[in-house]
Coordinates of C-alpha atoms and ligand atoms in Angstrom, one line a residue:
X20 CA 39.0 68.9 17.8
X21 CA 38.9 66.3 19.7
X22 CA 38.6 67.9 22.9
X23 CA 35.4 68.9 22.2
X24 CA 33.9 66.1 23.9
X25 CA 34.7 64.0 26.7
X26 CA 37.3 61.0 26.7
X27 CA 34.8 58.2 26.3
X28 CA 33.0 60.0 23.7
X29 CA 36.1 59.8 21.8
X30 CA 37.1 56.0 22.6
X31 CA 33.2 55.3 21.8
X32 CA 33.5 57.1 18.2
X33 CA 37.0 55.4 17.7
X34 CA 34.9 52.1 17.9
X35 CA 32.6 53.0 15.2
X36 CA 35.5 54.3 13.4
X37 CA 36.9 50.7 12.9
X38 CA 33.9 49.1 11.7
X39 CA 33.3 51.9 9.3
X40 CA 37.2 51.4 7.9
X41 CA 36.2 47.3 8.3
X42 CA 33.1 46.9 6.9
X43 CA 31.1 50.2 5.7
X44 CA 33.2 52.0 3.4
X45 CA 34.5 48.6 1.4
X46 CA 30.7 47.7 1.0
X47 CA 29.0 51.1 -0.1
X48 CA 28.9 50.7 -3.3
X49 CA 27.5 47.2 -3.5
X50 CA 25.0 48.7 -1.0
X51 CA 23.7 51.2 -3.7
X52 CA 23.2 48.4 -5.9
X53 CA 19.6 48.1 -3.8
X54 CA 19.3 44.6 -4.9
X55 CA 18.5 41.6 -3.0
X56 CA 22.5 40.9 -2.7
X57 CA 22.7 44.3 -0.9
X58 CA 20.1 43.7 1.5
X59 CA 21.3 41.0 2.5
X60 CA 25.0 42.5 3.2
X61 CA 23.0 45.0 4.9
X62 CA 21.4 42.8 7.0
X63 CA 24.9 41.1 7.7
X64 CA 26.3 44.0 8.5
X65 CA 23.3 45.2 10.9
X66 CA 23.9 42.1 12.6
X67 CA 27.5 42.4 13.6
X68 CA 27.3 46.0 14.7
X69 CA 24.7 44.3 17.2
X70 CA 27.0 41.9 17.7
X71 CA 29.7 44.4 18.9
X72 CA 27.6 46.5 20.8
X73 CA 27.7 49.3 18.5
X74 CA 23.2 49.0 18.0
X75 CA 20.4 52.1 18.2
X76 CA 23.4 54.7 19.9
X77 CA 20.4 57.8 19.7
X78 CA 17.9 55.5 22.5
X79 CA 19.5 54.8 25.9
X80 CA 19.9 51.6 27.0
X81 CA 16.0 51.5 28.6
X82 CA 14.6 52.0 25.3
X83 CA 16.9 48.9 24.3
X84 CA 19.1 51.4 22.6
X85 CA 23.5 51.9 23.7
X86 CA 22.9 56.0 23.8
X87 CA 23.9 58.3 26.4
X88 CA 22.2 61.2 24.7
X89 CA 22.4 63.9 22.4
X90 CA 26.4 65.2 22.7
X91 CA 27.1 61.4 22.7
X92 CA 25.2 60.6 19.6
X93 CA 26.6 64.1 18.2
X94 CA 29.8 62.9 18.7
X95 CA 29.8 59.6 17.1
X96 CA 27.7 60.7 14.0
X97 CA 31.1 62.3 12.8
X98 CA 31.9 58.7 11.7
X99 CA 28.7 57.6 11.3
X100 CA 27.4 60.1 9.3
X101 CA 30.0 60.0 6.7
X102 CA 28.4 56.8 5.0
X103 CA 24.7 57.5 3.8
X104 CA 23.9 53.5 4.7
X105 CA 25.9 53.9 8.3
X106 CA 22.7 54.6 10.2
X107 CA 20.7 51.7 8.8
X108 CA 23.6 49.2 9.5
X109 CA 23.9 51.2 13.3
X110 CA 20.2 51.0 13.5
X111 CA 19.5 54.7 14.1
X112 CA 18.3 55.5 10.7
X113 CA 15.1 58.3 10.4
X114 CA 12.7 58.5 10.4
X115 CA 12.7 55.4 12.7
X116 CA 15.0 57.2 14.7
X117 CA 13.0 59.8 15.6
X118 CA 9.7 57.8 16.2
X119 CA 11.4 55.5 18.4
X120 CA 12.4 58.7 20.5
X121 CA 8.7 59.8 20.8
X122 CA 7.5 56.1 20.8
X123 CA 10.1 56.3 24.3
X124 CA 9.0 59.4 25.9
X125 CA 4.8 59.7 24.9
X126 CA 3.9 55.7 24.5
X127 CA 2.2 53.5 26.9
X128 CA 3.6 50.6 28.2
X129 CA 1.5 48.3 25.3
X130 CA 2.5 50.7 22.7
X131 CA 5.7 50.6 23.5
X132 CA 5.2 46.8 23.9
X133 CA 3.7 46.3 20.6
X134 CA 5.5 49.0 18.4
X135 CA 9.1 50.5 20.2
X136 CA 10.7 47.8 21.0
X137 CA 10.5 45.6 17.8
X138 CA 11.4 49.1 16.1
X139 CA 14.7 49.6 18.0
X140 CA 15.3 45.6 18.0
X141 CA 15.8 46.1 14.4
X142 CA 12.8 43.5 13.8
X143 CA 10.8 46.5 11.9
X144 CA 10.9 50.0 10.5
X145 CA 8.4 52.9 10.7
X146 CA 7.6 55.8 8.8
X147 CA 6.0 59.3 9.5
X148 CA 3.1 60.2 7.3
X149 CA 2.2 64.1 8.2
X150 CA 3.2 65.8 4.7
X151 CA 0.3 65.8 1.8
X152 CA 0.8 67.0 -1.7
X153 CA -2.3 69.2 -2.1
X154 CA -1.5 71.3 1.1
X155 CA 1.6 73.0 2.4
X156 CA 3.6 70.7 4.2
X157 CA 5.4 74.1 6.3
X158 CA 2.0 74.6 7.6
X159 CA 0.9 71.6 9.3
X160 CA -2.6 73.7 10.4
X161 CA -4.0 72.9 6.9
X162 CA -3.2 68.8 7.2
X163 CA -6.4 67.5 5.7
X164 CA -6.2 63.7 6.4
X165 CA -9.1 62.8 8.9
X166 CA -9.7 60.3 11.5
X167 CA -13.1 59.9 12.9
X168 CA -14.0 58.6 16.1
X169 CA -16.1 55.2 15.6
X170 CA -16.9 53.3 18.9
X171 CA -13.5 52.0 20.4
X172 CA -11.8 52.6 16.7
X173 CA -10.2 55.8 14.8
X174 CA -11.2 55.2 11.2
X175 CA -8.3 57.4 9.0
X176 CA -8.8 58.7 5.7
X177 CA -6.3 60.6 3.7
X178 CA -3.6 60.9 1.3
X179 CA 0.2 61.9 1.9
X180 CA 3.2 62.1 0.7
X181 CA 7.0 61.9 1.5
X182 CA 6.4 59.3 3.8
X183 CA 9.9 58.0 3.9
X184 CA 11.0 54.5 4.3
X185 CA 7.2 53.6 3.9
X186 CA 8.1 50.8 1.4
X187 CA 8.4 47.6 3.5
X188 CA 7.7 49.2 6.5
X189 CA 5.6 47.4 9.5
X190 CA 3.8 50.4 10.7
X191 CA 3.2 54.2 10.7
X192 CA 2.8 57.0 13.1
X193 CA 0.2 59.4 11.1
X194 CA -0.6 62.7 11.5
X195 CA -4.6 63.2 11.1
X196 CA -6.9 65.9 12.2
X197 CA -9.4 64.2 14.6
X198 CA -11.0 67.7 15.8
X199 CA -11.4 70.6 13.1
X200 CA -13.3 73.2 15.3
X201 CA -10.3 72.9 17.9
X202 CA -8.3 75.8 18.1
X203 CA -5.3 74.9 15.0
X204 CA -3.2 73.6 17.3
X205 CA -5.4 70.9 19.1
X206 CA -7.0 69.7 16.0
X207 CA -4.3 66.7 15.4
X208 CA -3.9 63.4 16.9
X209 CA -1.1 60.9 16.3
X210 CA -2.1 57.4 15.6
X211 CA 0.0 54.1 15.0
X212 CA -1.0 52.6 12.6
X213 CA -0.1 48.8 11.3
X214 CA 1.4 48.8 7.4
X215 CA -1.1 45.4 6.8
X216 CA -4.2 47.4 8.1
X217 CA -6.9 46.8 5.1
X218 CA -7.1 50.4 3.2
X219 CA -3.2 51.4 4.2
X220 CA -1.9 51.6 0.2
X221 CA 1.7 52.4 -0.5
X222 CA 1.1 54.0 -4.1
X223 CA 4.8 54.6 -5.1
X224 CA 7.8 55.3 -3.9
X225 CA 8.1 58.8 -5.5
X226 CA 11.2 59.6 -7.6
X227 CA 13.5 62.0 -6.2
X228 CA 16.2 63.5 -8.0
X229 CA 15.5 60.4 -10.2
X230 CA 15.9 58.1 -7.8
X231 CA 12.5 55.8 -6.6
X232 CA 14.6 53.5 -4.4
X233 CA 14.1 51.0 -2.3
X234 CA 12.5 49.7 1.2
X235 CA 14.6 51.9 3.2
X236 CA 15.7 54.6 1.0
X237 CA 12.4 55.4 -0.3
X238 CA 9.8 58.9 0.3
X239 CA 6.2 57.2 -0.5
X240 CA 3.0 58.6 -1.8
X241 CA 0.7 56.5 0.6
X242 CA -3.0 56.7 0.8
X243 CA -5.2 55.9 4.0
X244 CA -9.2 54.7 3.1
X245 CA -11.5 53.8 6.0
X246 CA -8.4 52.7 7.8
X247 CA -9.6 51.0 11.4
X248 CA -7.4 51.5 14.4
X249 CA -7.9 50.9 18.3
X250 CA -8.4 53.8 20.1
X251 CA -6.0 53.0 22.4
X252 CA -3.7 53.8 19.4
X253 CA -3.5 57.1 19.6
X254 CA 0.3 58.4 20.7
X255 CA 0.3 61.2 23.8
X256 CA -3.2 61.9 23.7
X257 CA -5.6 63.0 21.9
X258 CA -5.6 66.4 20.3
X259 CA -1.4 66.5 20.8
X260 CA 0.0 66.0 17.5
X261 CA 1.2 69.1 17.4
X262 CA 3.0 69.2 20.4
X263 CA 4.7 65.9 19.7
X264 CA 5.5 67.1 16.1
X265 CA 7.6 69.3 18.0
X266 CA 8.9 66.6 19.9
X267 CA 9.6 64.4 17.3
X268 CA 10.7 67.0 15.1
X269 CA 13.5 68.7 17.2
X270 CA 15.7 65.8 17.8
X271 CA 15.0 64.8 14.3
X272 CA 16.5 67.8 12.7
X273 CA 19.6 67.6 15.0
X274 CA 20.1 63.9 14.5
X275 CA 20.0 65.1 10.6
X276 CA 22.1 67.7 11.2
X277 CA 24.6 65.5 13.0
X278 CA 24.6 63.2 10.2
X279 CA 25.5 66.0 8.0
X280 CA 28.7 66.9 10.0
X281 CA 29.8 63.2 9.0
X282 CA 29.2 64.1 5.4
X283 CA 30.5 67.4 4.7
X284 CA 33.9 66.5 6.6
X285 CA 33.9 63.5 4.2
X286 CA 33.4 66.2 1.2
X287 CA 36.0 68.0 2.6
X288 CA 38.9 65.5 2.9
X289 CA 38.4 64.7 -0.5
X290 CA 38.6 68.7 -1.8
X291 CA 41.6 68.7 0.1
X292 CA 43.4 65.6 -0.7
X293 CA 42.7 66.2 -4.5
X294 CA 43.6 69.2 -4.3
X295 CA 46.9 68.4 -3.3
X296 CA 47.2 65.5 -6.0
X297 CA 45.5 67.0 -9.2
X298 CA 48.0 69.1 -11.6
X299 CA 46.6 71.9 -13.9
X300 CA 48.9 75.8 -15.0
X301 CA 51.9 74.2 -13.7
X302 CA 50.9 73.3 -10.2
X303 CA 48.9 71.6 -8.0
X304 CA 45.3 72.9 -7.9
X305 CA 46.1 73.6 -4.0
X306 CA 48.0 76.2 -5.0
X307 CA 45.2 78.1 -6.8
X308 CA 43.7 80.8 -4.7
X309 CA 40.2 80.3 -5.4
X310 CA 40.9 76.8 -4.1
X311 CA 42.8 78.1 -1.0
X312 CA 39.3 80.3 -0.1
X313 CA 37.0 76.8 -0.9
X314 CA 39.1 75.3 2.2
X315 CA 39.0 77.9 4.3
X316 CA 35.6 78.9 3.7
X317 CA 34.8 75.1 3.9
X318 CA 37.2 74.8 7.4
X319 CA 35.3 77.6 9.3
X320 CA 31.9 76.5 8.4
X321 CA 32.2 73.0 9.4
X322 CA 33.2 73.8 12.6
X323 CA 30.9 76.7 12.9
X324 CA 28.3 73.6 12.5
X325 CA 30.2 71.4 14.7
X326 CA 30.4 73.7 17.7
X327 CA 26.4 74.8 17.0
X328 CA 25.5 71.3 16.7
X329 CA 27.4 70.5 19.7
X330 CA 25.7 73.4 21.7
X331 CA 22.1 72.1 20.7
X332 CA 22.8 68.6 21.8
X333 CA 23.9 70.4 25.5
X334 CA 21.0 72.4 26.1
X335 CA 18.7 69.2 24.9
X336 CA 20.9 66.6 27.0
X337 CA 20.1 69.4 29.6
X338 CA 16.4 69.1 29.2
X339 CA 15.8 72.2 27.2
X340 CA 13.7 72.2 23.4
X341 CA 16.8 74.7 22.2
X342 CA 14.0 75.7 19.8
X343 CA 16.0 79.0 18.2
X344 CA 19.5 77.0 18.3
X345 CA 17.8 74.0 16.7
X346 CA 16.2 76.3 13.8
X347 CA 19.1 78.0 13.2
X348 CA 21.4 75.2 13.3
X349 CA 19.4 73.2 10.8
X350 CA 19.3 76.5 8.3
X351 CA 22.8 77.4 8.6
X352 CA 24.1 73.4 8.8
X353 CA 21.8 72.4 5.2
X354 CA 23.3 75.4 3.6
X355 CA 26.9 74.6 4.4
X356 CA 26.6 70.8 3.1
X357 CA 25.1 72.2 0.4
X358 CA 27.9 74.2 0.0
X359 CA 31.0 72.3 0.9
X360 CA 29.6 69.0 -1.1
X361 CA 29.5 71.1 -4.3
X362 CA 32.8 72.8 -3.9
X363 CA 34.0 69.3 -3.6
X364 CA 32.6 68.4 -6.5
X365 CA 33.7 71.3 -8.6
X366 CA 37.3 70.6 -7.9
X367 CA 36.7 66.9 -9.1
X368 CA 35.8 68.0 -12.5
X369 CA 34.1 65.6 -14.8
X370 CA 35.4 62.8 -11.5
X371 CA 32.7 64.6 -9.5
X372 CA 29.9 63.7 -11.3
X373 CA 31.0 60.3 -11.6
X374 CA 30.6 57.2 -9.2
X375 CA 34.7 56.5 -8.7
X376 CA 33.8 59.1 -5.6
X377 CA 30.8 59.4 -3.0
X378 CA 30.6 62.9 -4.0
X379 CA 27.4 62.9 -7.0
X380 CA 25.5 61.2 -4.8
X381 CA 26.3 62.9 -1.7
X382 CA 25.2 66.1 -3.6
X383 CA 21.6 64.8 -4.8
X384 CA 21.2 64.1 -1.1
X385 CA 22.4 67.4 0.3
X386 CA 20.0 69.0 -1.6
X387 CA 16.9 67.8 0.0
X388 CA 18.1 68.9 3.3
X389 CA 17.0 72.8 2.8
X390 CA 13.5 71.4 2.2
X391 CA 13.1 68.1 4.8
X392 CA 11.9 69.1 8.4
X393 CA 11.2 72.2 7.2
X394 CA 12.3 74.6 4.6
X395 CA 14.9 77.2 5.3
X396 CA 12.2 79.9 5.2
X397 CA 10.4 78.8 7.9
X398 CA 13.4 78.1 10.4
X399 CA 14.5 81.4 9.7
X400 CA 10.9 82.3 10.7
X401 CA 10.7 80.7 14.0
X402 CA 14.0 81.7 14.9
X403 CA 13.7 85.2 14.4
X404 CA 10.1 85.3 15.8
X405 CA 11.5 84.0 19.1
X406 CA 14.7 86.3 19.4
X407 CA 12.2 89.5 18.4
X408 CA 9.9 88.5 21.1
X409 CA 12.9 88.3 23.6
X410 CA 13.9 91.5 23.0
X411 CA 9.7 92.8 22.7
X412 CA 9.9 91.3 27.0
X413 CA 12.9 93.4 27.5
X414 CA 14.9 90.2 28.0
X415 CA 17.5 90.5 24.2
X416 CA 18.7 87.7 23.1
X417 CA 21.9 85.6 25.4
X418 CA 23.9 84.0 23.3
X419 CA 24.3 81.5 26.4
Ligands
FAD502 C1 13.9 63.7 1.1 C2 12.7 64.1 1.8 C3 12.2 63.3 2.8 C4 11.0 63.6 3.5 N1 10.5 62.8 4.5 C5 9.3 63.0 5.1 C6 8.7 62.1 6.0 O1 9.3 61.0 6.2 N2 7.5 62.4 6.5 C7 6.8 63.5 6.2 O2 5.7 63.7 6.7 N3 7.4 64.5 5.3 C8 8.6 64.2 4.8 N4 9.1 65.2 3.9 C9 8.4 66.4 3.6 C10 9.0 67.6 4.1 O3 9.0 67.7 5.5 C11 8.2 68.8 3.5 O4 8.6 68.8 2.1 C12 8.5 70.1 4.1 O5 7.9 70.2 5.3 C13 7.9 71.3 3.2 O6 6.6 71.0 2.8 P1 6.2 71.1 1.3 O7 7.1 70.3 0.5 O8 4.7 70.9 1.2 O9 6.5 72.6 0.9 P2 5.5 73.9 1.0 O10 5.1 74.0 2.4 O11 4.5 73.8 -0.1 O12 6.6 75.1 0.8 C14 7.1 75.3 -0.5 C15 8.2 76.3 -0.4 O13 7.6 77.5 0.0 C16 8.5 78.3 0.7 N5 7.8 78.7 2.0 C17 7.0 78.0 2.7 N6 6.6 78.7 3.8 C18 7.2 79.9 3.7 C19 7.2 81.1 4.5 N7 6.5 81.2 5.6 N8 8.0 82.2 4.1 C20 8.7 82.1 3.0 N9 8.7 81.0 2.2 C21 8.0 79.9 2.5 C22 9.7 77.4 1.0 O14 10.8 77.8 0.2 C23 9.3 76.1 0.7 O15 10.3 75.2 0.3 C24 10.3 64.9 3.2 C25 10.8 65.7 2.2 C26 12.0 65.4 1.5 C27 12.5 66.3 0.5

């Protein structure tokens, strides 16, 4: 396995390793408390993975970040990813994650002055407001929120949803529709947008799986009334929002991906180990077929997902949007957590459900995962579109 990626990928990941045996795993579950007591042993713990140079591994080093790109990060979100709080104590949590990376590659030099580098300093988090309840969120074309172009200001009215980590946040990047006679694809612009900017409202954190949450952990209903910005806010251009959508979005979904290899090897070590320790019909339950094909099954899909995600990352590290392997890597990759978390949980019994393992919780995550970035549908879509067009040019499809 471990040949998979190079040496210093390895020694890097071992790092992270440590402080996740140290101080992660021993801390998780006064983490989910969500009280003030766990944010400030998150805050502790932020600071001494700072502290041993283990900060913001998905931005390289000119973004103020210790990455080395996408296999790099791939390979170190096997540990990372196993712990739902990991990326907030690493500082590479999303969505901040993914605006920093199109703060770093479409800002200016003042916006990445006033917005990047306090984001990947740790000093402030971010959110993403695109999705709205009253539309379909798979079809960004029929975004309604509007920003108006008065003198040297965009003035942003609107109402989302989703917006994750919006709770406590210092500012937004927002997708609004600044031109609606533009063909569908020029019509949006992003704009940064300051949290404290009079009519920016967080409503509510909306409950999710039951769950409202806090600051961080949060997906808030948020509503935008004659909200003022400079101009000069607007990120890439005006007109571009859907091109940097794509942008933002494509690492995103592989960063969540990545994550996801961390959790469903996590899921899978504890099937196995309880398997091997729980006694029912006069034998261990690893000696039941049905749980022999749950760890096989479970075996080759993980590292189905590991070697897909690992191709992604290469063809992105290589410059390349990996648009098909992306959209079928995220389909294929929510499905198996999906999967391999609820197997897990299955062979637990009653235990599963319980908090004396990681596993409940792990499962009311994995759930959202066929819906976030875009529901499995539309992946399916995009990918398939792109390969039937391939072949339509005479060109197939190379499975390079
Ligand atoms: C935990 C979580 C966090 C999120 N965080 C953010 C965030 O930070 N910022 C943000 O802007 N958004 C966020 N989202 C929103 C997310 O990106 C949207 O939910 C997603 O894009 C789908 O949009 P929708 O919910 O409006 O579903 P809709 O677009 O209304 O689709 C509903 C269902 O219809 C089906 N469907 C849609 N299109 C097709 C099709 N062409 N063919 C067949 N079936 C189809 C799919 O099954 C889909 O699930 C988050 C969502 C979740 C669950």
């Amino acid at each position: 396995m471990i040949a998979l990626f190079p040496p210093e990928y390895v020694d890097a990941r071992s790092r992270y390793r440590a402080f996740m045996d140290e101080h992660v795993y021993p801390n998780e579950i006064a983490i989910e408390r969500e009280d003030d007591d766990a944010l400030a042993l998150l805050a502790e713990l932020r600071e001494r993975a700072r502290g041993d140079g283990l900060w913001a591994p998905h931005v390289p080093p000119e973004a103020g970040g210790t990455g080395l790109g996408f296999l790099y990060y791939a390979c170190l979100n096997e540990e990372i990813g196993r712990s739902m709080y990991a990326q907030l104590i690493f500082g590479c949590q999303a969505p901040d994650a993914g605006n920093a990376e199109i703060l770093h590659l479409f800002g200016t030099d003042e916006q990445k002055e006033e917005f990047l580098r306090p984001l990947v300093a740790g000093d402030t988090r971010s959110f993403f407001a695109m999705t709205e309840p009253d539309v379909a969120g798979s079809d960004p074309t029929l975004l309604r929120t509007r920003a108006v172009r008065d003198g040297d200001a965009w003035v942003i009215d609107g109402h989302k949803w989703f917006s994750s980590g919006a709770d406590g946040a210092g500012f937004a990047i927002v997708f609004a529709i600044t031109d609606p006679d533009a063909e569908p694809h020029r019509r949006g612009t992003m704009l940064l947008v300051p949290a404290e900017t009079p009519g920016v409202d967080i409503v509510r954190p909306v409950p999710v799986l039951g769950h409202a949450g806090r600051g961080w952990n949060t997906h808030c209903e948020v509503r935008f009334t004659d909200v003022r910005v400079p101009a000069g806010n607007a990120l890439g251009g005006e007109g571009e929002a859907f091109r940097l959508a794509q942008k933002r979005l494509g690492p995103g979904r592989i960063h969540h991906v990545m994550r996801w290899l961390g959790q469903m090897q996590r899921a899978f070590e504890l099937m196995c180990r309880y398997a091997n320790q729980r006694e029912a019909f006069g034998g261990p339950l690893a000696d039941k077929q049905t749980v022999q094909n749950w760890v096989a099954d479970s075996a080759a899909e993980i590292q189905a997902c590991r070697l897909l995600t690992m191709d992604a990352a290469r063809k992105i590290d290589e410059g390349s949007e990996a648009r098909v392997e992306v959209s079928l890597l995220k389909v294929y990759a929510a499905n198996v957590l999906v999967g391999v978390i609820d197997r897990a949980v299955q062979l637990h019994g009653a235990r599963g459900l319980t908090d004396e393992t990681p596993l409940a919780r792990m499962s009311l995550n994995a759930r959202a995962a066929r819906i976030y970035d875009g529901p499995d549908e539309v992946h399916r879509i995009t990918a398939a579109r792109r390969i039937l067009r391939s072949f339509r040019d005479g060109d197939g499809w190379q499975f390079s």
